[in-house]
Coordinates of C-alpha atoms and ligand atoms in Angstrom, one line a residue:
M301 CA -82.4 90.8 -3.6
S302 CA -83.4 92.6 -0.4
D303 CA -86.7 92.4 1.3
R304 CA -89.2 95.1 0.6
F305 CA -90.7 95.2 4.0
P306 CA -88.0 94.1 6.4
A307 CA -89.8 95.5 9.4
V308 CA -92.6 92.9 8.7
T309 CA -90.7 90.1 7.1
A310 CA -87.7 89.9 9.5
P311 CA -89.9 89.2 12.7
L312 CA -92.1 86.9 10.6
R313 CA -89.1 85.0 9.4
A314 CA -87.7 84.8 12.9
I315 CA -91.1 83.4 14.1
F316 CA -91.0 80.8 11.3
D317 CA -87.3 79.9 12.0
E318 CA -88.1 79.4 15.7
S319 CA -91.3 77.4 15.0
E320 CA -89.4 75.3 12.5
R321 CA -86.7 74.6 15.0
V322 CA -89.2 73.5 17.6
L323 CA -91.1 71.3 15.2
S324 CA -87.8 69.8 14.0
R325 CA -87.5 68.3 17.5
I326 CA -90.8 66.5 17.1
F327 CA -90.7 65.6 13.4
P328 CA -88.0 64.1 11.3
P329 CA -86.5 66.8 9.0
R330 CA -88.6 65.9 5.9
W331 CA -91.8 65.6 7.8
N332 CA -91.7 69.1 9.3
P333 CA -95.2 70.5 8.6
L334 CA -93.8 74.0 8.0
L335 CA -91.8 72.7 5.1
N336 CA -94.9 70.9 3.6
L337 CA -97.6 73.5 3.8
G338 CA -98.6 73.5 0.1
A339 CA -98.6 69.7 0.1
L340 CA -100.6 69.6 3.4
G341 CA -103.1 72.0 1.7
F342 CA -103.6 69.5 -1.1
F343 CA -103.8 66.6 1.4
F344 CA -106.6 68.3 3.4
Y345 CA -108.3 69.4 0.1
W346 CA -108.5 65.7 -1.0
I347 CA -109.8 64.6 2.4
V348 CA -112.5 67.3 2.2
V349 CA -113.5 66.2 -1.3
A350 CA -113.6 62.4 -0.4
S351 CA -115.4 62.9 2.8
G352 CA -117.8 65.4 1.2
V353 CA -118.7 62.8 -1.5
Y354 CA -119.5 60.2 1.2
L355 CA -121.6 62.7 3.1
F356 CA -123.6 63.7 0.0
V357 CA -124.8 60.1 -0.3
F358 CA -126.8 60.5 3.0
F359 CA -127.6 64.2 2.7
G360 CA -131.2 65.2 2.3
T361 CA -131.4 68.0 -0.3
G362 CA -134.2 70.2 0.9
V363 CA -135.1 72.7 3.6
N364 CA -137.0 70.1 5.7
K365 CA -134.7 67.2 5.0
A366 CA -131.2 68.6 5.5
Y367 CA -131.2 68.9 9.3
D368 CA -132.7 65.5 9.8
S369 CA -130.3 63.8 7.4
V370 CA -127.3 65.5 9.2
E371 CA -128.7 64.4 12.6
Y372 CA -129.2 60.9 11.3
M373 CA -125.5 60.8 10.2
T374 CA -124.3 62.3 13.5
R375 CA -126.4 60.3 15.9
D376 CA -127.5 57.1 14.3
Q377 CA -124.4 56.6 12.2
W378 CA -121.9 58.3 14.5
Y379 CA -119.3 55.5 13.8
A380 CA -119.3 56.1 10.0
A381 CA -121.1 59.1 8.5
G382 CA -120.8 60.9 11.8
L383 CA -117.1 60.4 11.9
M384 CA -116.9 61.4 8.3
R385 CA -118.8 64.6 9.1
S386 CA -116.2 65.5 11.7
F387 CA -113.4 64.5 9.4
H388 CA -114.8 66.8 6.7
R389 CA -115.1 69.7 9.2
Y390 CA -111.6 69.3 10.7
A391 CA -109.9 68.8 7.3
S392 CA -111.6 72.0 6.1
D393 CA -110.2 73.8 9.2
G394 CA -106.8 72.3 8.5
L395 CA -107.0 73.5 4.9
V396 CA -107.7 77.1 5.9
V397 CA -105.0 77.1 8.5
V398 CA -102.2 75.7 6.3
M399 CA -103.3 78.0 3.5
L400 CA -102.9 81.1 5.7
V401 CA -99.6 80.0 7.2
H402 CA -98.4 79.1 3.6
L403 CA -99.3 82.6 2.5
L404 CA -97.5 84.2 5.4
R405 CA -94.4 82.0 4.9
E406 CA -94.1 82.7 1.2
F407 CA -94.4 86.4 2.1
S408 CA -91.8 86.2 4.8
L409 CA -89.4 84.3 2.5
D410 CA -89.9 87.0 -0.1
R411 CA -91.1 84.4 -2.6
Y412 CA -93.9 86.4 -4.2
R413 CA -92.3 89.2 -6.2
G414 CA -90.9 89.5 -9.7
V415 CA -91.8 86.5 -11.9
R416 CA -93.1 84.7 -8.8
W417 CA -96.2 87.0 -9.0
F418 CA -98.1 84.3 -10.8
S419 CA -98.1 81.8 -7.9
W420 CA -99.0 84.6 -5.5
L421 CA -101.8 86.1 -7.6
T422 CA -103.4 82.8 -8.3
G423 CA -103.2 82.0 -4.6
V424 CA -105.5 84.9 -3.8
P425 CA -108.6 83.5 -5.6
A426 CA -107.8 80.1 -4.2
L427 CA -108.0 81.6 -0.7
V428 CA -111.3 83.4 -1.5
L429 CA -112.8 80.2 -3.0
V430 CA -111.8 78.0 0.0
Y431 CA -113.5 80.5 2.3
I432 CA -116.7 80.7 0.2
A433 CA -116.8 76.8 0.0
G434 CA -116.3 76.6 3.8
V435 CA -118.9 79.2 4.7
S436 CA -121.5 77.7 2.4
G437 CA -120.9 74.3 4.0
Y438 CA -122.3 75.7 7.3
W439 CA -125.6 76.6 5.6
L440 CA -126.2 73.1 4.5
V441 CA -126.5 71.7 8.0
W442 CA -129.5 74.0 8.5
D443 CA -129.2 74.2 12.2
K444 CA -129.2 77.5 14.2
L445 CA -125.6 78.1 13.2
G446 CA -126.5 77.5 9.6
Q447 CA -129.4 79.9 9.9
Y448 CA -127.1 82.6 11.5
V449 CA -124.5 82.2 8.8
A450 CA -127.1 82.3 6.0
I451 CA -128.7 85.5 7.3
V452 CA -125.5 87.4 8.1
T453 CA -123.8 86.4 4.7
T454 CA -126.9 87.2 2.6
E455 CA -127.5 90.5 4.4
W456 CA -123.9 91.3 3.6
L457 CA -124.3 90.3 0.0
D458 CA -127.4 92.5 -0.2
H459 CA -125.1 95.6 0.2
L460 CA -124.0 94.9 -3.3
P461 CA -126.0 96.5 -6.1
F462 CA -126.0 93.3 -8.2
F463 CA -129.1 91.5 -6.9
G464 CA -132.5 92.7 -8.1
Q465 CA -134.3 91.2 -5.1
P466 CA -132.6 91.1 -1.7
V467 CA -131.2 87.6 -1.1
A468 CA -131.8 87.8 2.7
R469 CA -135.5 87.9 1.8
N470 CA -135.3 84.1 1.5
F471 CA -134.8 83.9 5.3
L472 CA -137.6 86.2 6.4
S473 CA -140.0 83.4 7.4
P474 CA -140.2 79.6 7.1
D475 CA -142.4 79.9 4.0
S476 CA -140.0 82.2 2.2
L477 CA -137.2 79.6 2.0
E478 CA -137.6 77.3 -1.0
D479 CA -136.0 74.0 -1.7
R480 CA -134.7 75.5 -5.0
F481 CA -132.6 78.0 -3.1
F482 CA -131.3 75.3 -0.9
T483 CA -130.3 73.2 -4.0
F484 CA -128.6 76.3 -5.3
M485 CA -126.5 76.4 -2.1
I486 CA -125.5 72.8 -2.5
F487 CA -124.5 73.5 -6.1
I488 CA -122.3 76.4 -4.8
H489 CA -120.8 74.1 -2.1
I490 CA -119.8 71.6 -4.7
A491 CA -118.9 73.8 -7.6
I492 CA -116.6 76.3 -5.7
P493 CA -114.1 73.6 -4.6
L494 CA -113.9 72.3 -8.1
I495 CA -113.2 75.8 -9.4
A496 CA -110.6 76.1 -6.6
L497 CA -108.9 73.0 -7.9
I498 CA -108.6 74.5 -11.4
V499 CA -107.2 77.7 -9.8
L500 CA -104.7 75.6 -7.8
W501 CA -103.7 73.8 -10.9
L502 CA -102.9 77.2 -12.4
H503 CA -101.2 78.2 -9.1
L504 CA -98.5 75.5 -9.8
Q505 CA -98.0 76.1 -13.5
R506 CA -94.8 78.0 -13.1
I507 CA -93.3 75.6 -10.6
N508 CA -91.0 72.7 -11.5
R509 CA -92.1 69.5 -9.8
P510 CA -94.2 71.2 -7.1
R511 CA -94.4 69.3 -3.8
I512 CA -98.1 68.4 -3.7
D513 CA -97.8 65.1 -1.8
P514 CA -96.8 65.4 1.9
P515 CA -94.2 62.7 3.0
R516 CA -96.1 59.6 3.9
G517 CA -95.4 59.8 7.6
L518 CA -96.7 63.3 7.8
A519 CA -99.8 62.4 5.8
V520 CA -100.5 59.4 8.1
G521 CA -99.8 61.6 11.2
A522 CA -102.1 64.4 9.9
G523 CA -104.8 61.8 9.0
L524 CA -104.6 60.2 12.5
A525 CA -104.8 63.6 14.2
L526 CA -108.0 64.3 12.2
I527 CA -109.5 61.0 13.3
A528 CA -108.5 61.6 16.9
L529 CA -110.0 65.1 16.9
S530 CA -113.2 63.7 15.3
I531 CA -113.5 61.1 18.0
V532 CA -112.7 63.4 20.9
D533 CA -114.7 66.4 19.8
P534 CA -117.1 65.3 17.1
A535 CA -118.9 67.9 15.0
V536 CA -122.5 68.3 16.1
S537 CA -125.4 70.5 15.0
Q538 CA -126.8 73.3 17.1
G539 CA -130.5 72.7 17.1
R540 CA -132.9 72.9 14.1
A541 CA -133.1 76.2 12.3
N542 CA -136.2 78.1 12.8
L543 CA -136.8 81.1 10.7
A544 CA -139.6 82.3 12.9
Q545 CA -137.0 82.9 15.6
V546 CA -133.7 84.9 15.7
P547 CA -131.0 82.3 16.5
G548 CA -129.8 82.8 20.1
A549 CA -126.3 82.1 21.5
I550 CA -124.4 79.8 19.1
G551 CA -120.8 78.5 18.8
L552 CA -118.8 79.7 15.8
D553 CA -116.1 77.9 13.9
W554 CA -113.6 80.7 14.2
F555 CA -111.5 79.5 11.2
Y556 CA -114.2 80.2 8.7
L557 CA -116.8 82.3 10.6
G558 CA -114.6 84.5 12.7
A559 CA -115.4 87.6 10.6
L560 CA -119.2 87.1 10.8
P561 CA -119.7 89.1 14.1
L562 CA -117.9 92.0 12.4
L563 CA -120.1 91.7 9.3
E564 CA -123.1 91.7 11.5
N565 CA -122.3 94.7 13.6
L566 CA -120.3 97.0 11.3
P567 CA -121.8 99.0 8.5
G568 CA -122.0 97.0 5.2
R569 CA -120.2 99.7 3.2
A570 CA -117.3 99.7 5.6
T571 CA -116.9 95.9 5.7
W572 CA -117.1 95.6 1.9
S573 CA -114.6 98.4 1.4
C574 CA -112.3 96.8 4.0
A575 CA -112.6 93.3 2.4
V576 CA -112.0 94.6 -1.2
A577 CA -109.1 96.8 0.0
M578 CA -107.5 93.9 1.7
L579 CA -107.8 91.7 -1.3
V580 CA -106.5 94.4 -3.6
V581 CA -103.5 95.0 -1.4
V582 CA -102.7 91.3 -1.0
G583 CA -103.2 90.7 -4.7
A584 CA -101.1 93.7 -5.7
A585 CA -98.3 92.9 -3.2
P586 CA -95.9 91.6 -5.8
W587 CA -96.0 95.0 -7.6
L588 CA -95.8 97.4 -4.6
P589 CA -93.5 98.7 -6.2
P590 CA -92.4 96.4 -9.1
L591 CA -89.2 94.4 -8.5
K592 CA -86.2 95.5 -10.5
R593 CA -85.4 92.2 -12.2
P594 CA -81.8 91.1 -12.9
A595 CA -80.9 89.8 -16.4
V596 CA -82.2 86.3 -17.0
A597 CA -80.2 83.2 -17.7
K598 CA -78.7 83.0 -21.2
V599 CA -77.9 79.9 -23.3
D600 CA -74.7 79.7 -25.3
L601 CA -75.5 77.1 -28.0
A602 CA -71.8 76.6 -28.8
N603 CA -71.5 75.1 -25.3
C604 CA -74.8 73.4 -24.9
N605 CA -74.9 69.7 -25.5
G606 CA -78.5 69.2 -24.8
C607 CA -77.9 67.1 -21.6
T608 CA -81.2 68.5 -20.0
R609 CA -79.7 68.8 -16.5
C610 CA -80.6 72.5 -16.4
V611 CA -84.2 71.7 -17.3
S612 CA -84.6 69.2 -14.5
D613 CA -82.9 71.5 -11.9
C614 CA -84.6 74.8 -12.8
P615 CA -87.0 75.3 -9.9
Y616 CA -89.4 77.5 -11.9
D617 CA -89.9 75.6 -15.1
A618 CA -88.1 78.4 -17.0
I619 CA -86.1 76.1 -19.4
T620 CA -87.4 73.8 -22.1
M621 CA -85.6 71.7 -24.6
Q622 CA -86.3 72.6 -28.2
P623 CA -85.2 71.1 -31.5
R624 CA -81.6 71.9 -32.3
S625 CA -81.4 75.1 -34.3
D626 CA -77.7 75.1 -35.1
G627 CA -77.4 71.8 -36.9
R628 CA -75.1 70.2 -34.3
P629 CA -75.7 66.5 -33.6
F630 CA -77.4 66.8 -30.3
E631 CA -81.0 65.9 -29.4
G632 CA -82.0 69.4 -28.3
E633 CA -81.0 72.8 -27.1
A634 CA -82.0 74.6 -23.9
V635 CA -84.2 77.6 -24.3
V636 CA -85.0 80.0 -21.4
D637 CA -88.4 81.6 -21.0
P638 CA -87.5 85.1 -19.6
G639 CA -91.0 85.4 -18.1
Y640 CA -90.3 82.5 -15.8
C641 CA -86.6 83.0 -14.9
V642 CA -85.8 84.3 -11.4
S643 CA -82.0 84.6 -12.2
C644 CA -81.1 82.1 -9.4
G645 CA -78.2 80.5 -11.4
I646 CA -79.1 77.0 -10.4
C647 CA -79.1 76.0 -14.1
A648 CA -75.5 77.3 -14.4
G649 CA -74.6 75.2 -11.3
A650 CA -76.1 72.2 -13.1
C651 CA -74.5 72.6 -16.5
P652 CA -71.6 70.2 -17.1
T653 CA -69.7 72.8 -19.0
S654 CA -69.6 75.2 -16.0
T655 CA -66.2 74.0 -15.0
P656 CA -63.4 76.3 -13.7
F657 CA -60.8 73.8 -15.0
R658 CA -61.4 75.2 -18.5
R659 CA -59.1 77.9 -19.6
M660 CA -60.4 81.3 -18.4
S661 CA -60.8 82.5 -22.0
A662 CA -63.1 79.5 -22.8
L663 CA -65.1 79.7 -19.6
T664 CA -68.5 80.2 -21.2
P665 CA -70.9 77.5 -20.1
G666 CA -73.9 76.3 -21.9
I667 CA -76.1 78.5 -19.7
D668 CA -75.0 81.4 -17.6
L669 CA -76.2 84.5 -15.8
P670 CA -75.1 87.6 -17.6
E671 CA -74.8 89.6 -14.4
R672 CA -73.0 86.9 -12.4
S673 CA -71.2 84.7 -14.8
I674 CA -69.4 81.5 -14.0
A675 CA -66.2 83.2 -15.3
S676 CA -66.7 86.0 -12.8
I677 CA -67.1 83.5 -10.0
R678 CA -63.9 81.8 -11.0
A679 CA -62.2 85.2 -11.2
D680 CA -63.4 86.1 -7.7
A681 CA -62.2 82.7 -6.3
D682 CA -58.8 83.2 -7.8
R683 CA -58.6 86.8 -6.4
E684 CA -59.8 85.8 -2.9
A685 CA -57.3 82.8 -2.8
A686 CA -54.4 85.1 -3.7
R687 CA -55.3 87.3 -0.7
L688 CA -55.3 84.5 1.9
T689 CA -52.1 84.4 4.0
D690 CA -53.2 82.3 7.0
E691 CA -51.8 78.8 7.6
T692 CA -55.3 77.3 7.3
R693 CA -57.5 78.8 4.5
V694 CA -61.2 78.5 4.0
M695 CA -63.0 79.5 0.9
I696 CA -66.7 80.4 1.4
F697 CA -69.1 80.3 -1.5
G698 CA -72.0 82.2 -0.1
C699 CA -75.6 82.7 -1.3
M700 CA -76.0 86.5 -1.3
N701 CA -79.5 86.1 0.1
A702 CA -78.0 84.7 3.3
G703 CA -76.4 88.1 3.6
V704 CA -73.8 87.1 6.2
A705 CA -71.0 85.4 4.3
E706 CA -69.3 88.6 3.2
A707 CA -68.8 89.7 6.8
C708 CA -66.5 86.7 7.4
R709 CA -63.8 87.8 5.0
S710 CA -60.3 87.8 6.6
N711 CA -56.8 86.7 5.7
A712 CA -57.9 83.2 6.6
V713 CA -61.3 83.3 4.9
G714 CA -62.0 84.1 1.3
V715 CA -65.6 84.9 0.3
V716 CA -67.2 84.5 -3.2
S717 CA -70.9 85.5 -3.6
L718 CA -73.4 83.5 -5.5
N719 CA -77.0 84.1 -6.4
C720 CA -78.0 80.9 -4.7
S721 CA -76.1 78.0 -3.1
G722 CA -77.3 75.9 -6.2
H723 CA -75.5 78.4 -8.4
L724 CA -72.2 76.7 -7.5
P725 CA -71.0 74.0 -9.9
P726 CA -69.5 71.2 -7.7
S727 CA -66.4 71.3 -9.9
F728 CA -65.5 74.6 -8.1
V729 CA -65.1 72.8 -4.8
D730 CA -62.7 70.3 -6.6
F731 CA -60.9 73.3 -8.3
V732 CA -60.3 75.2 -5.0
I733 CA -59.1 72.2 -3.1
S734 CA -57.1 70.3 -5.7
R735 CA -55.5 73.5 -7.0
N736 CA -54.6 74.4 -3.4
L737 CA -56.5 77.7 -3.5
A738 CA -57.8 76.9 0.0
D739 CA -57.7 74.0 2.5
G740 CA -61.5 73.6 2.7
V741 CA -64.7 74.9 1.2
M742 CA -67.8 76.2 2.9
I743 CA -71.0 76.6 1.0
V744 CA -73.3 79.0 2.8
G745 CA -77.0 78.9 1.7
C746 CA -79.8 81.2 2.8
A747 CA -81.8 78.7 4.8
E748 CA -81.7 74.9 4.9
N749 CA -85.2 74.2 4.0
S750 CA -86.5 77.6 3.0
C751 CA -84.3 78.4 0.0
L752 CA -85.5 81.6 -1.8
N753 CA -85.3 79.6 -5.0
R754 CA -87.2 76.5 -3.7
R755 CA -84.6 73.8 -4.5
G756 CA -81.2 75.5 -4.3
G757 CA -80.4 74.0 -0.9
D758 CA -81.7 70.5 -1.9
W759 CA -79.7 70.3 -5.1
T760 CA -76.6 71.6 -3.5
R761 CA -76.7 69.0 -0.7
D762 CA -77.5 66.2 -3.3
R763 CA -74.7 67.3 -5.6
M764 CA -72.2 67.5 -2.7
E765 CA -73.3 64.2 -1.3
R766 CA -73.0 62.7 -4.8
R767 CA -76.6 61.8 -5.3
R768 CA -77.3 64.2 -8.1
D769 CA -75.4 65.2 -11.2
P770 CA -73.2 67.1 -11.4
C771 CA -71.7 65.3 -8.4
L772 CA -68.7 66.4 -6.4
R773 CA -65.7 64.4 -7.5
K774 CA -64.7 61.5 -5.2
R775 CA -61.1 62.6 -4.9
I776 CA -62.3 65.5 -2.6
P777 CA -62.6 64.2 1.0
D778 CA -66.0 65.0 2.4
G779 CA -64.3 66.5 5.6
R780 CA -63.0 69.4 3.5
V781 CA -66.5 70.5 2.4
R782 CA -69.1 71.9 4.7
L783 CA -72.6 73.1 3.9
I784 CA -73.9 75.7 6.3
W785 CA -77.4 77.2 6.5
P786 CA -76.9 80.1 9.0
G787 CA -80.7 80.8 9.3
R788 CA -81.5 82.4 12.6
R789 CA -78.0 81.8 14.0
G790 CA -76.8 84.6 11.6
L791 CA -73.3 86.0 11.5
A792 CA -72.3 85.0 15.0
G793 CA -73.3 81.3 14.3
L794 CA -71.5 81.4 10.9
R795 CA -68.3 82.8 12.5
A796 CA -68.4 80.0 15.0
D797 CA -68.8 77.4 12.2
V798 CA -65.9 78.9 10.3
L799 CA -63.7 78.7 13.4
A800 CA -64.7 75.1 14.0
F801 CA -64.2 74.1 10.4
S802 CA -60.7 75.8 10.3
S803 CA -59.5 73.8 13.3
E804 CA -60.8 70.6 11.7
L805 CA -58.9 71.4 8.5
K806 CA -55.8 72.2 10.5
S807 CA -55.8 68.8 12.1
M808 CA -56.2 67.2 8.6
G809 CA -53.1 68.9 7.2
A810 CA -52.6 69.7 3.6
F811 CA -54.6 68.1 0.9
R812 CA -52.8 65.3 -1.0
P813 CA -54.9 63.9 -4.0
G814 CA -53.7 60.4 -3.7
G815 CA -53.9 60.1 0.1
A816 CA -57.1 62.1 0.5
R817 CA -59.4 59.2 1.3
R818 CA -57.2 58.3 4.3
V819 CA -58.2 61.5 6.2
E820 CA -61.9 61.1 5.5
P821 CA -64.1 60.6 8.6
V822 CA -66.2 57.5 8.7
K823 CA -69.5 59.2 7.9
P824 CA -68.5 62.7 7.1
N825 CA -70.6 65.6 8.2
I826 CA -71.0 67.3 4.9
S827 CA -74.1 69.1 5.9
G828 CA -73.8 71.5 8.9
R829 CA -77.4 72.0 10.2
A830 CA -78.3 75.5 11.1
D831 CA -78.9 74.6 14.7
A832 CA -76.2 71.9 15.0
Ligands
HEM1223 C1 -105.5 75.9 -0.9 C2 -104.6 76.7 -0.9 C3 -103.2 76.5 -1.5 C4 -102.5 75.4 -1.8 C5 -103.0 74.0 -1.7 C6 -101.2 75.8 -2.2 C7 -100.2 74.9 -2.7 C8 -99.0 75.3 -3.1 C9 -97.9 74.4 -3.5 C10 -98.0 72.9 -3.5 C11 -96.8 75.2 -3.9 C12 -95.5 74.7 -4.4 C13 -94.6 74.5 -3.2 C14 -93.2 74.0 -3.6 O1 -93.1 72.9 -4.2 O2 -92.2 74.7 -3.4 C15 -97.2 76.5 -3.8 C16 -96.4 77.6 -4.1 C17 -96.7 78.9 -3.8 N1 -97.9 79.4 -3.2 FE1 -99.5 78.3 -2.7 N2 -101.1 77.1 -2.2 C18 -102.3 77.6 -1.7 C19 -102.6 78.9 -1.5 C20 -101.8 80.0 -1.6 C21 -102.1 81.3 -1.3 C22 -103.4 81.8 -0.6 C23 -101.0 82.1 -1.6 C24 -100.8 83.6 -1.5 C25 -101.6 84.5 -1.8 C26 -100.0 81.2 -2.1 C27 -98.7 81.6 -2.6 C28 -97.8 80.7 -3.2 C29 -96.6 81.2 -3.8 C30 -96.1 82.7 -3.9 C31 -95.9 80.0 -4.2 C32 -94.6 80.0 -5.0 C33 -93.4 80.0 -4.1 C34 -92.2 80.1 -4.9 O3 -92.1 80.8 -5.9 O4 -91.2 79.4 -4.5 N3 -100.5 79.9 -2.1 N4 -98.5 76.6 -3.3
SF4_1224 S1 -81.6 81.2 -13.5 FE1 -82.9 79.9 -12.1 S2 -85.0 80.3 -12.9 FE2 -83.6 81.1 -14.4 S3 -83.4 79.4 -15.9 FE3 -81.7 79.2 -14.5 S4 -82.5 77.8 -12.9 FE4 -84.2 78.5 -14.0
SF4_1225 S1 -77.2 71.9 -18.6 FE1 -75.9 73.0 -20.0 S2 -75.4 71.6 -21.6 FE2 -77.1 70.7 -20.5 S3 -78.9 71.3 -21.7 FE3 -78.6 72.8 -20.1 S4 -77.3 74.5 -21.1 FE4 -77.2 72.6 -22.3

């Protein structure tokens, strides 16, 4: 799959790669915030909800009560409700920041097209709802900022032909604003996040085991950062609202209110057209133009024993187990939903019947990709091995999304393309080494923590490090297998890794099944980090 907008996605991806590298110096690998954006979004969401419930207990619902109640919380109860107010504010800011970065990251990784349209499209209303909830929160304080936000947003709404009476009319004078209208705003501020939660639930419907909880350390760190911010720079009000006066100079929260000066100063028709056009373009991005989809995974019942490995490894929940339809004595059979399948091949990599040790004529696994079958991978491996004439031979199994493996082909290096690193059944590594097709195997993925297919990199590492079935057989010394995520190091980096790996293999000598464990390093470096 090639990017649709490389001029935009390539620099964006480079920025993400670089930021990830910098953050990886500060955070342990699993805690890197860029790898946990969706989970951090949920984390901030729950903080906003919990702190909001607490604040509601003290909140005075009414035009004349709201400001005083918020002042009471901020000044008299600064150590509890005041802190909670700041916590609420900064968690909301955190939510909007991670949401926007998450959107950009999914876009840069090209994870929004084809059947992934569903997560993308449901993300758009989530984004709008988070904004509406945030903006409406500023009204409720009913200070000068609240007054400004209320007037600008209602005047903007009044450009729409839906309202019989202008909504901004409510803010003409102190007498025109009724408690009822204020109660309505509170309702909006509570109902919208709840609707957003339903939309977020939908957002994850096509994702297998979505990461919605950040690692504990990251959650604790993010929570402490919010507390520190709340203490150092507590949220305060900006003077009581007074509808008899136009609010003067006020400070804006740029995360939510950055667009308000534009709404205030540009013609309503232009800003509405711009906002709608932006939403339509973002929402329609997965179809601009539609992605040509490869054939989806296909189950061969004669070879499916109902083990469920493909179900648990499929990153997009595309496989379910159904009652057996062929009368064979297995509990169930795998069934692929074509509407969910991204043709990554991870299921074929998980299937115990995808083994190259079977006769070529019988090499039809329980599940396979019609356009890149396990048999064709085996045929390519055989063909590439036959070509290698160098003393030390490396076989690369490369994810085609990485796009660099093919360029390494030489008389010392064979290259076999995969749809994803997770497409490779570990038995292929065993096959290549134990049948002496090459001296070592390199598996080249697209990016270590940013796999196009969400979990391809994770499952490959776990399978090769023997933590996840199907595991690499123990007779293969770890030193003869290397996982590489070229990432931003690109072709030059990969070539350097191949050279280094070849010289290690050379010093190991030929593979001998019985004596293999003797040449194994103490703690083998099975994973080569992109920036190692
Ligand atoms: C409050 C806001 C949001 C939250 C909490 C959130 C959360 C998540 C989570 C937890 C995942 C699963 C990540 C994984 O396990 O791999 C996810 C996936 C995704 N999100 Fe969001 N999201 C939000 C907003 C958005 C927005 C605004 C967009 C874009 C318009 C978006 C686009 C996507 C896409 C395309 C995926 C699927 C990626 C894939 O197919 O691998 N999300 N989101
Ligand atoms: S090809 Fe990928 S998305 Fe499709 S069923 Fe297999 S694992 Fe799931
Ligand atoms: S992994 Fe293979 S054998 Fe197991 S359920 Fe899936 S298709 Fe069937």
